[in-house]
XYZ file of C-alpha atoms in Angstrom:
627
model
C 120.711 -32.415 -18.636
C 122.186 -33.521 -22.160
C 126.194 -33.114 -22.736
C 125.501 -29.897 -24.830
C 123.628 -28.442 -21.419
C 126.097 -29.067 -18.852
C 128.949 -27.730 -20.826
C 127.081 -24.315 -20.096
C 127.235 -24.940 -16.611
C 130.655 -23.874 -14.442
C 131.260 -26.977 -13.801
C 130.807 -28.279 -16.641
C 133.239 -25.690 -18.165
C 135.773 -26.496 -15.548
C 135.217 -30.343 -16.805
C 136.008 -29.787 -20.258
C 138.837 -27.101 -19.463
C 140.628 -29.636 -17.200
C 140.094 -32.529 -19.773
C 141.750 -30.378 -22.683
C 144.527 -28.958 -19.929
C 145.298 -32.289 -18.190
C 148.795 -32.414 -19.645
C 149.724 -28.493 -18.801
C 148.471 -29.215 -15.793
C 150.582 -32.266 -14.685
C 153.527 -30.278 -16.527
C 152.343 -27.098 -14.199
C 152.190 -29.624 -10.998
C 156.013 -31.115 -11.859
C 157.560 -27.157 -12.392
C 156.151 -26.790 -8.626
C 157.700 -29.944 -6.802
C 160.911 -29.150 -9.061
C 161.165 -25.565 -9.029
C 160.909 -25.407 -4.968
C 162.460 -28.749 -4.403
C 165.496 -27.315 -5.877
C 165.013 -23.758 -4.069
C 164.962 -25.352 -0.900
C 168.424 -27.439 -1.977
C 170.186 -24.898 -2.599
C 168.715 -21.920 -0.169
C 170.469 -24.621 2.166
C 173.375 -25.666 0.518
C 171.679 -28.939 -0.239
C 171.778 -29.954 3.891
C 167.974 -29.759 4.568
C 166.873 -31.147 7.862
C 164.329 -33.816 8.393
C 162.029 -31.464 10.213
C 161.536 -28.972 6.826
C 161.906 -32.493 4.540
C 158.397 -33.074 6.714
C 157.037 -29.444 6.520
C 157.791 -29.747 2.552
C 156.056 -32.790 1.989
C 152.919 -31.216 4.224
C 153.264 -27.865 2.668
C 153.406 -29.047 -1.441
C 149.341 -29.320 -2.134
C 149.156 -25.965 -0.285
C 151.914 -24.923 -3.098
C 150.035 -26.751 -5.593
C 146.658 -25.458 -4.987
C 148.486 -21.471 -5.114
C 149.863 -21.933 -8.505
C 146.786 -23.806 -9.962
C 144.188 -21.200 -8.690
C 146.377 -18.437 -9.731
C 146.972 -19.882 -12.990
C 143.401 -20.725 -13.241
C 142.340 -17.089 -12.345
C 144.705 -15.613 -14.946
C 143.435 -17.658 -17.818
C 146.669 -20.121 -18.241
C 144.538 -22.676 -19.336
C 142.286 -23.180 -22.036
C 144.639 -20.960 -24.381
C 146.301 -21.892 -27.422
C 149.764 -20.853 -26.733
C 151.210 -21.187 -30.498
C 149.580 -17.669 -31.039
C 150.199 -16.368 -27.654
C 151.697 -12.567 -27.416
C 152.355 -9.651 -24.922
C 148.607 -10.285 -23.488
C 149.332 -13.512 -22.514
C 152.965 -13.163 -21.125
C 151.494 -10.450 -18.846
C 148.536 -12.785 -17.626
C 151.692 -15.250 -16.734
C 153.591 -12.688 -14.884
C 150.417 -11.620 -13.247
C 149.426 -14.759 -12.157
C 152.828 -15.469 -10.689
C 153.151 -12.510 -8.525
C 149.702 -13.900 -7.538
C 150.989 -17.334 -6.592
C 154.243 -15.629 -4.896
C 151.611 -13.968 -2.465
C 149.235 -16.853 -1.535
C 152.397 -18.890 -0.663
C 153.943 -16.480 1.434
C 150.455 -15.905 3.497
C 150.155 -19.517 3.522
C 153.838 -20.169 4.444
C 153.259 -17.543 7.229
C 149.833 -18.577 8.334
C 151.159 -22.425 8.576
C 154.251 -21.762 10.482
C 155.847 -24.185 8.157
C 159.407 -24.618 8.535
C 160.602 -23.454 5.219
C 162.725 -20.221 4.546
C 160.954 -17.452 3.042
C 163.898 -16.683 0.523
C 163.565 -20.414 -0.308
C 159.935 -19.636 -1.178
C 160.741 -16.750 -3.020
C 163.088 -18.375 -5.665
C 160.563 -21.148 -5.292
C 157.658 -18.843 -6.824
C 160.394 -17.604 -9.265
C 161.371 -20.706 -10.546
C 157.684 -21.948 -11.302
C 157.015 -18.774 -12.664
C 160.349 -19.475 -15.452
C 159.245 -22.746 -15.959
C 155.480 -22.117 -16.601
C 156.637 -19.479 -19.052
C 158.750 -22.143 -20.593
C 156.501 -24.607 -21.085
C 153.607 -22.115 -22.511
C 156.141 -20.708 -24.987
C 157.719 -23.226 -26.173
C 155.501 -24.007 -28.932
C 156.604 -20.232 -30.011
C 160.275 -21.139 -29.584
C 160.118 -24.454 -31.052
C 157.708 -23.101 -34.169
C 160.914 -20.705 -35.234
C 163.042 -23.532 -35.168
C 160.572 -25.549 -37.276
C 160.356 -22.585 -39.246
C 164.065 -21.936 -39.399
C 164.694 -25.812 -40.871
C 160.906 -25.400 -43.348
C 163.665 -22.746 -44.615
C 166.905 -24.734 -45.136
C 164.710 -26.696 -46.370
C 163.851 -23.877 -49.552
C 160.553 -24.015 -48.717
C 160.109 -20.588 -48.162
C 161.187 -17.171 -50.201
C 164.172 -15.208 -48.202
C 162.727 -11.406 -49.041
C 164.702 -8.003 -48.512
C 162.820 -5.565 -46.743
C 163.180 -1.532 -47.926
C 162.086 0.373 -45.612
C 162.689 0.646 -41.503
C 160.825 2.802 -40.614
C 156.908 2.553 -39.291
C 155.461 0.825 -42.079
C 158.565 -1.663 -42.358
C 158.459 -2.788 -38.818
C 154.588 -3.141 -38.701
C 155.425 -5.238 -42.363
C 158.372 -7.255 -40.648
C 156.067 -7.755 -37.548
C 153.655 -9.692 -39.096
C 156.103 -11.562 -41.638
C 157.589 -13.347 -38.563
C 153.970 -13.338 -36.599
C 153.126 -15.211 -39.790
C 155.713 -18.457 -40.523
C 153.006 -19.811 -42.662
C 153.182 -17.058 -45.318
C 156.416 -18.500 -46.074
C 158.551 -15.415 -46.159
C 161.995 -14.946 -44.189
C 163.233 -11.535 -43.859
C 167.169 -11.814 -44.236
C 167.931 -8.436 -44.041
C 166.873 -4.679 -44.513
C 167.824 -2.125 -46.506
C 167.343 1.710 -45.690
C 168.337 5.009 -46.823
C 168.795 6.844 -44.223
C 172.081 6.689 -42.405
C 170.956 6.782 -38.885
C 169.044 3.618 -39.484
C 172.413 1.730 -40.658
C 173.721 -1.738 -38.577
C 170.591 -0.956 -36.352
C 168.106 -4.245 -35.599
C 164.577 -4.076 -35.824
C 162.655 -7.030 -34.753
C 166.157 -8.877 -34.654
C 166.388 -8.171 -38.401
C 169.607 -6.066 -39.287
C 169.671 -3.077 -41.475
C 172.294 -3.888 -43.916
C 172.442 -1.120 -46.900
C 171.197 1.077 -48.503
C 168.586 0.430 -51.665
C 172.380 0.668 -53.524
C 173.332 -2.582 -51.674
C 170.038 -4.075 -53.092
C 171.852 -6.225 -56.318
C 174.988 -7.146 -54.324
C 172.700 -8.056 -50.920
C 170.486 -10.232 -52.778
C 173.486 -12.223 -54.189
C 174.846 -12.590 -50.846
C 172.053 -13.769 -49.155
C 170.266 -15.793 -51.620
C 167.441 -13.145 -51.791
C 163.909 -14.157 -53.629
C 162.016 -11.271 -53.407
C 162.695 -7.376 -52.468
C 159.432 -6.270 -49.941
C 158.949 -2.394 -50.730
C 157.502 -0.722 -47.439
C 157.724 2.606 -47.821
C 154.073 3.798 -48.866
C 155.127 7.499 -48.896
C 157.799 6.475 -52.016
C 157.279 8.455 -54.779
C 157.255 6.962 -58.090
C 161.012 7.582 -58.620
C 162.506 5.858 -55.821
C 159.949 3.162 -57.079
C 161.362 2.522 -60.278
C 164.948 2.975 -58.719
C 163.765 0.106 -56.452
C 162.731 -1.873 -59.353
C 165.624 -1.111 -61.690
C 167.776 -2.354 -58.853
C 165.450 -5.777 -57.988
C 165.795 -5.934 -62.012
C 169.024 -6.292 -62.054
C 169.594 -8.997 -59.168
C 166.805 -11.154 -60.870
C 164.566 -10.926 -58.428
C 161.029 -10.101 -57.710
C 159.140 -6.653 -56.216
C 156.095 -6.756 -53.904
C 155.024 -3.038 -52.515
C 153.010 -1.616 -50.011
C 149.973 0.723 -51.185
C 150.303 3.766 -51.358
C 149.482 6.044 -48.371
C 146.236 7.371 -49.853
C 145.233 3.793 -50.694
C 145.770 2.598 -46.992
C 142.907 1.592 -44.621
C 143.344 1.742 -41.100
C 146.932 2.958 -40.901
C 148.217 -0.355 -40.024
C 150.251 -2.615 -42.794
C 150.971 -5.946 -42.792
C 152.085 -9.059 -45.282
C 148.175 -9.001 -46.851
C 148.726 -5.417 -48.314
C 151.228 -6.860 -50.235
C 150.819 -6.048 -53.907
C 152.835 -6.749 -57.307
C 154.204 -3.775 -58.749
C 151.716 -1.985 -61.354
C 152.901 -0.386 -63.860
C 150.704 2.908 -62.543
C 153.977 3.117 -59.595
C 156.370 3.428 -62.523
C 155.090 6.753 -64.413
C 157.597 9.439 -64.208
C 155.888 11.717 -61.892
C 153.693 12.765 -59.207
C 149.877 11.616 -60.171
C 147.790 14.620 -60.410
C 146.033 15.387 -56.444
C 142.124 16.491 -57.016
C 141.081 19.538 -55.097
C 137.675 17.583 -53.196
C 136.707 21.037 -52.265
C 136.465 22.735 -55.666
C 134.686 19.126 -57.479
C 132.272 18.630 -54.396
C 130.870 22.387 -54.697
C 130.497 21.564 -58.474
C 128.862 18.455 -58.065
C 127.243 18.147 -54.776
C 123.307 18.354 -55.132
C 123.789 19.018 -59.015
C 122.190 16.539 -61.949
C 125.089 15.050 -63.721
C 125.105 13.441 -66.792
C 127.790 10.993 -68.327
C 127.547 9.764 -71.957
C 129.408 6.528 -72.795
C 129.107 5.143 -68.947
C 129.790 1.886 -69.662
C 133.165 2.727 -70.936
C 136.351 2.692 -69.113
C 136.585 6.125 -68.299
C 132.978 6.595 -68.487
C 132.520 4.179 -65.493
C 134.888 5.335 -63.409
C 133.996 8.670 -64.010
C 130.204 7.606 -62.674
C 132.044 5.977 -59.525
C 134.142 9.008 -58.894
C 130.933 11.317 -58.943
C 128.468 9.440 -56.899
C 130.789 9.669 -54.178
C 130.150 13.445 -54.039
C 126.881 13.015 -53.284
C 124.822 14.325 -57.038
C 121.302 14.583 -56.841
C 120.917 12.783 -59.564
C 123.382 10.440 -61.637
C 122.414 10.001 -65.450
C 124.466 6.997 -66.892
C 123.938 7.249 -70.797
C 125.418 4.716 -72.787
C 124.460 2.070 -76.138
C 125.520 -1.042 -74.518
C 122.958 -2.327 -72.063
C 125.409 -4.908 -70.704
C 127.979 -2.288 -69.818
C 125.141 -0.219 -68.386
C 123.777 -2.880 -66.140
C 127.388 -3.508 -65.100
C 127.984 -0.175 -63.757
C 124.590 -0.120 -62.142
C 126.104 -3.205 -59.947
C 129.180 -1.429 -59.310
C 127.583 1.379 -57.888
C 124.983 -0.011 -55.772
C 121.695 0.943 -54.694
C 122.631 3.893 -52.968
C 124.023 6.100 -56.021
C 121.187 7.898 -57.228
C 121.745 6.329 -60.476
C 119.276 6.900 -63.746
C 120.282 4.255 -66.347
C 119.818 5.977 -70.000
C 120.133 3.430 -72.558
C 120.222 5.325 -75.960
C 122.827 6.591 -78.710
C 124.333 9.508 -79.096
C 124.117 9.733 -82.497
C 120.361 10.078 -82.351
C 119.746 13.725 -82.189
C 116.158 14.026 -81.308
C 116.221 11.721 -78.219
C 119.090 13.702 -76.981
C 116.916 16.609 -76.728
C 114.628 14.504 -75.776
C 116.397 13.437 -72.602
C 117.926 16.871 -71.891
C 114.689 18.388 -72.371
C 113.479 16.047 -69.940
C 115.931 15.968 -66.950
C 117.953 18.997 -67.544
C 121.189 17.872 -66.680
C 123.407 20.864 -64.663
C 126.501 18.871 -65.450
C 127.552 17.049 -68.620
C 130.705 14.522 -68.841
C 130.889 13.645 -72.649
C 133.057 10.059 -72.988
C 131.102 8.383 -75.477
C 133.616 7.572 -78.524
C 135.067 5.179 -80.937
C 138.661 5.173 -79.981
C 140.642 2.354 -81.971
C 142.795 3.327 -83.923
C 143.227 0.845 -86.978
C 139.428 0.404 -87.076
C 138.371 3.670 -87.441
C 140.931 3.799 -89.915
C 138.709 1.351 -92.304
C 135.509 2.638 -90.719
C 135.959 6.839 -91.050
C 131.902 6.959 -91.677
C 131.554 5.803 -87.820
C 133.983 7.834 -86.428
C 131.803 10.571 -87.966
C 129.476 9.878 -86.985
C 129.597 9.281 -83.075
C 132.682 11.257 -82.474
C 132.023 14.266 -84.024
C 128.326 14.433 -85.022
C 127.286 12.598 -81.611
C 129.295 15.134 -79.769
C 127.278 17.522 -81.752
C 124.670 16.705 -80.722
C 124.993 16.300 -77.047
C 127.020 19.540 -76.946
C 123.964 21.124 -78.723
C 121.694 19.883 -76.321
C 123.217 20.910 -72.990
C 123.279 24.256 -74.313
C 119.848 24.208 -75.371
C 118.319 23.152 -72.232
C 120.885 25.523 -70.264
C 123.641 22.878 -68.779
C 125.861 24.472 -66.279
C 129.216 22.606 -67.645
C 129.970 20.712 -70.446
C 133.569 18.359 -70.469
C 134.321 16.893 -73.521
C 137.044 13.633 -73.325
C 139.239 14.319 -76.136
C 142.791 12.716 -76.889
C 146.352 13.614 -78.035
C 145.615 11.750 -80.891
C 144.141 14.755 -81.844
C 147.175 17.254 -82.127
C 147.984 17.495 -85.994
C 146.435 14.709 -86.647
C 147.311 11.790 -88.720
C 144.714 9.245 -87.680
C 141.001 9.135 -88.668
C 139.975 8.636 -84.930
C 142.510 11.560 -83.971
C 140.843 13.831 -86.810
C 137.316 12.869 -85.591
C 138.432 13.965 -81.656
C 139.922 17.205 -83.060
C 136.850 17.854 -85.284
C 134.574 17.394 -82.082
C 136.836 19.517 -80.532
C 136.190 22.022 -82.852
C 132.079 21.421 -82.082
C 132.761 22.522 -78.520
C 134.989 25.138 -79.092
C 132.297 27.093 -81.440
C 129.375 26.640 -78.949
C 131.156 28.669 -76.708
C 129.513 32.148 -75.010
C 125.944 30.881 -75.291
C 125.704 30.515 -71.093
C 127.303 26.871 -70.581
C 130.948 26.674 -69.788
C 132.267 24.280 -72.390
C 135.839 22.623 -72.293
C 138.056 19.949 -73.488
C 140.089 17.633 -71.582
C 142.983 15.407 -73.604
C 144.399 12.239 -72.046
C 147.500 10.416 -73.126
C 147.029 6.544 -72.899
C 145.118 5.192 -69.952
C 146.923 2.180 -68.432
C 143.762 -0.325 -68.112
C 141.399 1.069 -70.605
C 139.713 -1.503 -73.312
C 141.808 -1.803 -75.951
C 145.039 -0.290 -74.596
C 148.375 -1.514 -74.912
C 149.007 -2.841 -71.149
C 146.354 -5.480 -71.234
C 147.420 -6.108 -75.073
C 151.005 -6.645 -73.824
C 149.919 -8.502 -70.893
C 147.336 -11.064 -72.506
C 150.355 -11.740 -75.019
C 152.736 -12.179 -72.121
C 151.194 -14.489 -70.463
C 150.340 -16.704 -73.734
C 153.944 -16.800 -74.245
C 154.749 -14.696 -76.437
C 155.866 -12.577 -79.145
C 155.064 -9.645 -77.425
C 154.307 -7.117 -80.516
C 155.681 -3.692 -80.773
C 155.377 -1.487 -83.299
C 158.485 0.251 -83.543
C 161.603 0.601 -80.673
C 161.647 4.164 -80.812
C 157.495 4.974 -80.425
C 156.924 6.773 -77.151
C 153.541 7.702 -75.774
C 152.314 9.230 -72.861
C 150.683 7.522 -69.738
C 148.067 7.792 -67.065
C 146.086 5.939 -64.956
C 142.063 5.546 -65.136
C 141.823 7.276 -61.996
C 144.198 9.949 -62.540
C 142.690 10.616 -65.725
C 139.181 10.904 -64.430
C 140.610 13.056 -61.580
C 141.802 15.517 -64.063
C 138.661 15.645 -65.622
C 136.719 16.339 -62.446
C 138.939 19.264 -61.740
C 138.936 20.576 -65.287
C 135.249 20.872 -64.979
C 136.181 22.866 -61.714
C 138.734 24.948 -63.169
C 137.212 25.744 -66.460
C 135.642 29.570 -67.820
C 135.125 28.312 -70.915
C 136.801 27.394 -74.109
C 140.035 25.336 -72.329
C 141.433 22.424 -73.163
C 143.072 20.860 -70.077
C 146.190 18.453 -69.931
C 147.999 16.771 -67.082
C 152.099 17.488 -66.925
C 152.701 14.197 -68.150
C 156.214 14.238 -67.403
C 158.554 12.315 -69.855
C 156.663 9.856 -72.609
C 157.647 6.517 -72.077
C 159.360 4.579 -74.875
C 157.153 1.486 -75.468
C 159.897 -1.068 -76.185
C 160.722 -0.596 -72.440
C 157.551 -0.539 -71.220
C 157.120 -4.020 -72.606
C 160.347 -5.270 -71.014
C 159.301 -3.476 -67.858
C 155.781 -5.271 -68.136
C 157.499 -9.005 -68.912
C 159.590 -8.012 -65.916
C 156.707 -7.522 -63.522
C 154.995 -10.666 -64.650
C 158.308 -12.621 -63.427
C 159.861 -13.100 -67.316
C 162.891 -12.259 -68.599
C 162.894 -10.523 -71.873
C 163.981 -12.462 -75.028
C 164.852 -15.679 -72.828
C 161.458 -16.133 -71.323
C 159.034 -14.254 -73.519
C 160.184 -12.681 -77.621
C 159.412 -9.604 -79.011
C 158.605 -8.908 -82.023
C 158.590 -5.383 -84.273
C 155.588 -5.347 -86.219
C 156.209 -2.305 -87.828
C 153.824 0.921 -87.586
C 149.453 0.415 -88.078
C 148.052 2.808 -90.216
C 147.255 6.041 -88.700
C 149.967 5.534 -85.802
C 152.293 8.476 -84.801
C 155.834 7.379 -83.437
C 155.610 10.313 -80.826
C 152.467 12.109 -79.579
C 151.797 15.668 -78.408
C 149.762 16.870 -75.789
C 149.534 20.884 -76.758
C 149.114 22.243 -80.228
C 151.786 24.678 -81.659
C 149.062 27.818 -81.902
C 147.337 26.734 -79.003
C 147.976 29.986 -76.595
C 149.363 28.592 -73.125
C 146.722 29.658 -69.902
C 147.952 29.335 -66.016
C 145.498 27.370 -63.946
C 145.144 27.161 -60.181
C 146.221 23.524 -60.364
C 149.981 22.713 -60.928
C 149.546 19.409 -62.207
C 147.226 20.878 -64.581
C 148.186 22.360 -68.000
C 145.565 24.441 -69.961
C 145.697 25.982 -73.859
C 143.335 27.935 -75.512
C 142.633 26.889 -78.954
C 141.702 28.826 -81.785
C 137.845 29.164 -82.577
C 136.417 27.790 -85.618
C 134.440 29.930 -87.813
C 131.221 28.586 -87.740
C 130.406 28.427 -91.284
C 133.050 27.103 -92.286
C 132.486 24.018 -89.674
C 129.317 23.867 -90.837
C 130.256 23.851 -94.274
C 133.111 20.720 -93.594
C 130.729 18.559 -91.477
C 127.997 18.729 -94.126
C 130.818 17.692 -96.580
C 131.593 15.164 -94.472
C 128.380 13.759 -93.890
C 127.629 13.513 -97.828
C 130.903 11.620 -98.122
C 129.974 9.466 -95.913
C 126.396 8.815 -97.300
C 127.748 8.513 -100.668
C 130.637 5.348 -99.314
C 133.237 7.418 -100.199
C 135.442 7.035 -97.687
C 139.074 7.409 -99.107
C 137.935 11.040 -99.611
C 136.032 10.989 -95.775
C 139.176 10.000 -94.503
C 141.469 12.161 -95.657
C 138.895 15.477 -95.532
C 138.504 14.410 -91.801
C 141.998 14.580 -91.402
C 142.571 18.512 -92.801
C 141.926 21.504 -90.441
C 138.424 23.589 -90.940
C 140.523 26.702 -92.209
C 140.604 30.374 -90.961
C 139.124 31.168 -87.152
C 137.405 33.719 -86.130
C 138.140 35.511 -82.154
C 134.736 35.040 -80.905
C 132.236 32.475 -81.328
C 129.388 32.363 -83.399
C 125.665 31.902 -82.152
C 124.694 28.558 -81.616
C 122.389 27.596 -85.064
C 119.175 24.978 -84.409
C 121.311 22.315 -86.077
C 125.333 21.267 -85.969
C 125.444 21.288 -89.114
């Protein structure tokens, strides 16, 4: 039998368990000789006569043998008692009430000539000093820990929050010396909870004490753990950690939690999603998962930001079929990753400005529901390239939109923008223009609306990762102009909102989200600097760059003659536009489109930019060809 073998074996276990425990053991053995050596002095005022100094000295391997079986039984040995918790304290306790027992039968069954009480505090006393010597890896770990600190090797953190998620949090920050974090203090708003001591951590304040606590105690960071906190008491939070110069690190969320429990690895940095001025919009599951469960659903411009999340939002109700259209095969392939083999997932690589395979593909898998996010979207590009915002953002919408009604779509949801409220941009003007498109197809059978987003924190091209990429390089940080405000949202929100637009629509909407107040971006760059541990102007410079052509100073999400509609959803905002006559849009995009064969694109530009003209109450039929 090789080495490998007999460790298998009981005994062989028992060899390699007594090898690894030899020194607990011989500690174990001393605690017994001391702890009833000195029960017996003093059960007898320390005059012991020679006839129980004899019975002691016969009795001790019985004592011995007692505490090392029970110990044994218990699992005392072969543990390793720097982790050890509640389990293993009980096992101790356990096994000492054991011990207790076996001596007092053996004491009993002997006739030794020892006191009973003696044995008693005898079984006690090993019982203390076993616990001692187990635990004092714990004890003397905290007082490593406490001098690793002096030391300024760790962060001292303020923890908001005492209630469940803050002591779970606090819990495993002192479970865990080796994350280097030492809680110094606590800070909650609710009176009750005041000069109270969780964990032996004291509640000190309220999240008003927060700049003066963090002087007095030398705080690092500020430990958010209140995942319920709505996105006001988070920026409060961070306004306050802002102003003591130092750091925020939150919890998720309580929709973004697995499991219930929290602890220091759900730790996040503060996004700037937890700073927008309101409640993010809640989807009603029921109403999207009766639209989409078991339906075809198509999405144009997949690969896209929205377009992708979008396809990962949907294939978790359960579609029978997932069409991702998009132009860009790497994107495509991509989001094919992303979503795994188990979406039921039809990559479509074509271009929406190519009318004929559009009806081609509709034709060909007759898509229920249609999510149209294919679109050029930058700004000062489109501004020197108006012929290619014509052509995909209005005449590609075109023709998709013509399609789906053709071939009898269900639902059609456009992605438009607030760009596209009087607009002064070319890309704004395109998105109003295929607005328009939509709006005239109405009444033909498909349900056709319009969904407008503010800025999407995240999305290519946006001014987060713009701000952060410059950030981190350094610096300047570029803004435009200190008084331009714009309205935010997250990918997921936004997405969210179109799901349950395509819910809520009859036909003809266009759908906002109550975006609260628009944020100024001047502070949103200080904000973002903040987050990424810099301190505006000292760390990191910004610069005004002045306005890019096309650029608003101040957005609008809801056009002046746009009628206002109630919807179901509160979060949700709805308007119905005008309708276009549909000669007269027919007239303007072939005007367009000669402009744009011709190269003239001053005048493309600025015809893009002026409305079609008069409206007419109902819509037209829908003609063989837009325009």
């Amino acid at each position: 039998m090789d080495r490998a073998e007999l460790r298998q074996t009981v005994p062989g276990r028992l060899v390699v368990l007594f090898r690894h425990d030899v020194p607990l053991i011989l500690l174990d053995l001393l605690a017994v000789f001391a702890a009833y050596l000195a029960a017996l002095l003093v059960r007898l005022n320390f005059d012991v006569p020679a006839d129980m100094w004899a019975g002691f000295r016969s009795f001790f391997p019985a004592l011995m043998a007692a505490h090392l079986l029970a110990n044994y039984l218990f699992g005392l040995y072969g543990q390793m008692w720097r982790y050890a918790s509640v389990q293993e304290a009980r096992r101790l306790g356990l096994a000492g009430i054991t011990a207790a027992v076996l001596v007092m039968g053996a004491d009993q069954w002997l006739g030794v000539p020892m006191p009973r009480s003696a044995a008693l505090m005898g079984a006690a006393g090993a019982l203390v000093a076993f616990g001692a010597i187990r635990f004092q890896s714990r004890l003397f770990g905290f007082r490593r820990r406490e001098v690793a600190m002096d030391e300024g090797r760790v962060k001292r953190v303020l923890v908001m929050g005492a209630g469940d998620s803050g002591a779970q949090l606090l819990s495993d920050v002192l479970r865990h010396p080796e994350v280097g974090l030492r809680p110094v203090g606590m800070v909650d708003d609710d009176p009750r909870r005041q000069r109270l001591a969780l964990h032996g951590v004291r509640v000190l304040g309220t999240r008003d004490d927060i700049p003066s606590l963090a002087h007095r105690y030398a705080v690092d960071e500020v430990l958010l753990a209140v995942p319920s906190a709505t996105s006001e008491v988070i920026r409060d939070v961070a306004r306050r950690s802002e102003e003591a110069g130092v750091s925020l690190r939150v919890l998720p969320s309580v929709r973004q939690l697995v499991g219930g429990r929290v602890g220091v690895r759900d730790l996040r940095d503060l996004h700037i999603e937890d700073l927008l001025g309101r409640r993010q919009v809640e989807t009603d599951l029921e109403a999207v998962g009766g639209l989409l469960r078991g339906k075809r659903v198509l999405i144009t411009g997949a690969g896209g930001s929205i377009g992708c999340e979008i396809a990962l939002q949907v294939a978790g109700f359960e579609p029978d079929r997932l069409l991702l259209l998009d132009g860009d095969e790497t994107h495509l392939h991509d989001l094919l990753v992303s979503l795994g083999a188990s979406a039921k997932a039809v990559p479509v690589l074509a271009d929406v400005r190519d009318r004929t395979r559009m009806v081609e593909l509709f034709l060909e898998h007759q898509p229920q529901v249609v999510f149209h996010a294919a679109a050029h979207k930058h700004v000062p590009l489109l501004e020197d390239h108006p012929q290619e915002a014509l052509a995909t953002n209005v005449l590609g919408t075109a023709n998709v939109a013509d399609a789906a009604v053709t071939s009898g779509a269900e639902r059609f949801v456009l992605i438009s923008t607030d760009k596209a409220i009087r607009p002064s941009s070319v890309m704004g003007a395109s998105k109003r223009l295929a607005e328009d498109v939509v709006r005239s197809l109405s009444g033909r059978g498909t349900v056709l609306c319009a969904v407008r987003f503010g800025n999407v924190l995240g999305s290519r091209g946006s001014v987060i990762p713009t701000f952060l990429r410059q950030i981190q390089a350094g610096g300047p940080v570029t803004v435009t102009d200190p008084a331009m405000t714009r309205y935010f949202m997250s990918v997921q929100e936004a997405v969210q909102l179109v799901l349950q637009a395509a819910a809520l629509s009859r036909g003809g909407e266009v759908f906002t989200l109550e975006m609260g107040e628009p944020v100024n971006i001047l502070d949103l760059a200080r904000r973002l600097m903040h987050l990424s541990g810099r301190v505006p102007e000292r760390d990191v410079r910004i610069e005004i760059c002045g306005i890019r052509p096309g650029e608003k100073l101040h957005e609008e999400l809801v056009d002046a003659d746009e009628r206002p509609m109630s919807t179901d959803h509160p979060g949700i905002v709805a308007a119905a536009s005008p309708v276009p006559d549909r000669a007269l849009l027919r007239a303007r995009l072939s005007e367009l489109e000669g402009l744009a064969g011709e190269g003239r694109l001053a005048e493309l530009a600025e015809l893009m930019r002026l409305p079609v003209g008069p409206t007419k109450a109902e819509a037209e039929p829908v003609e063989a060809r837009l325009p």
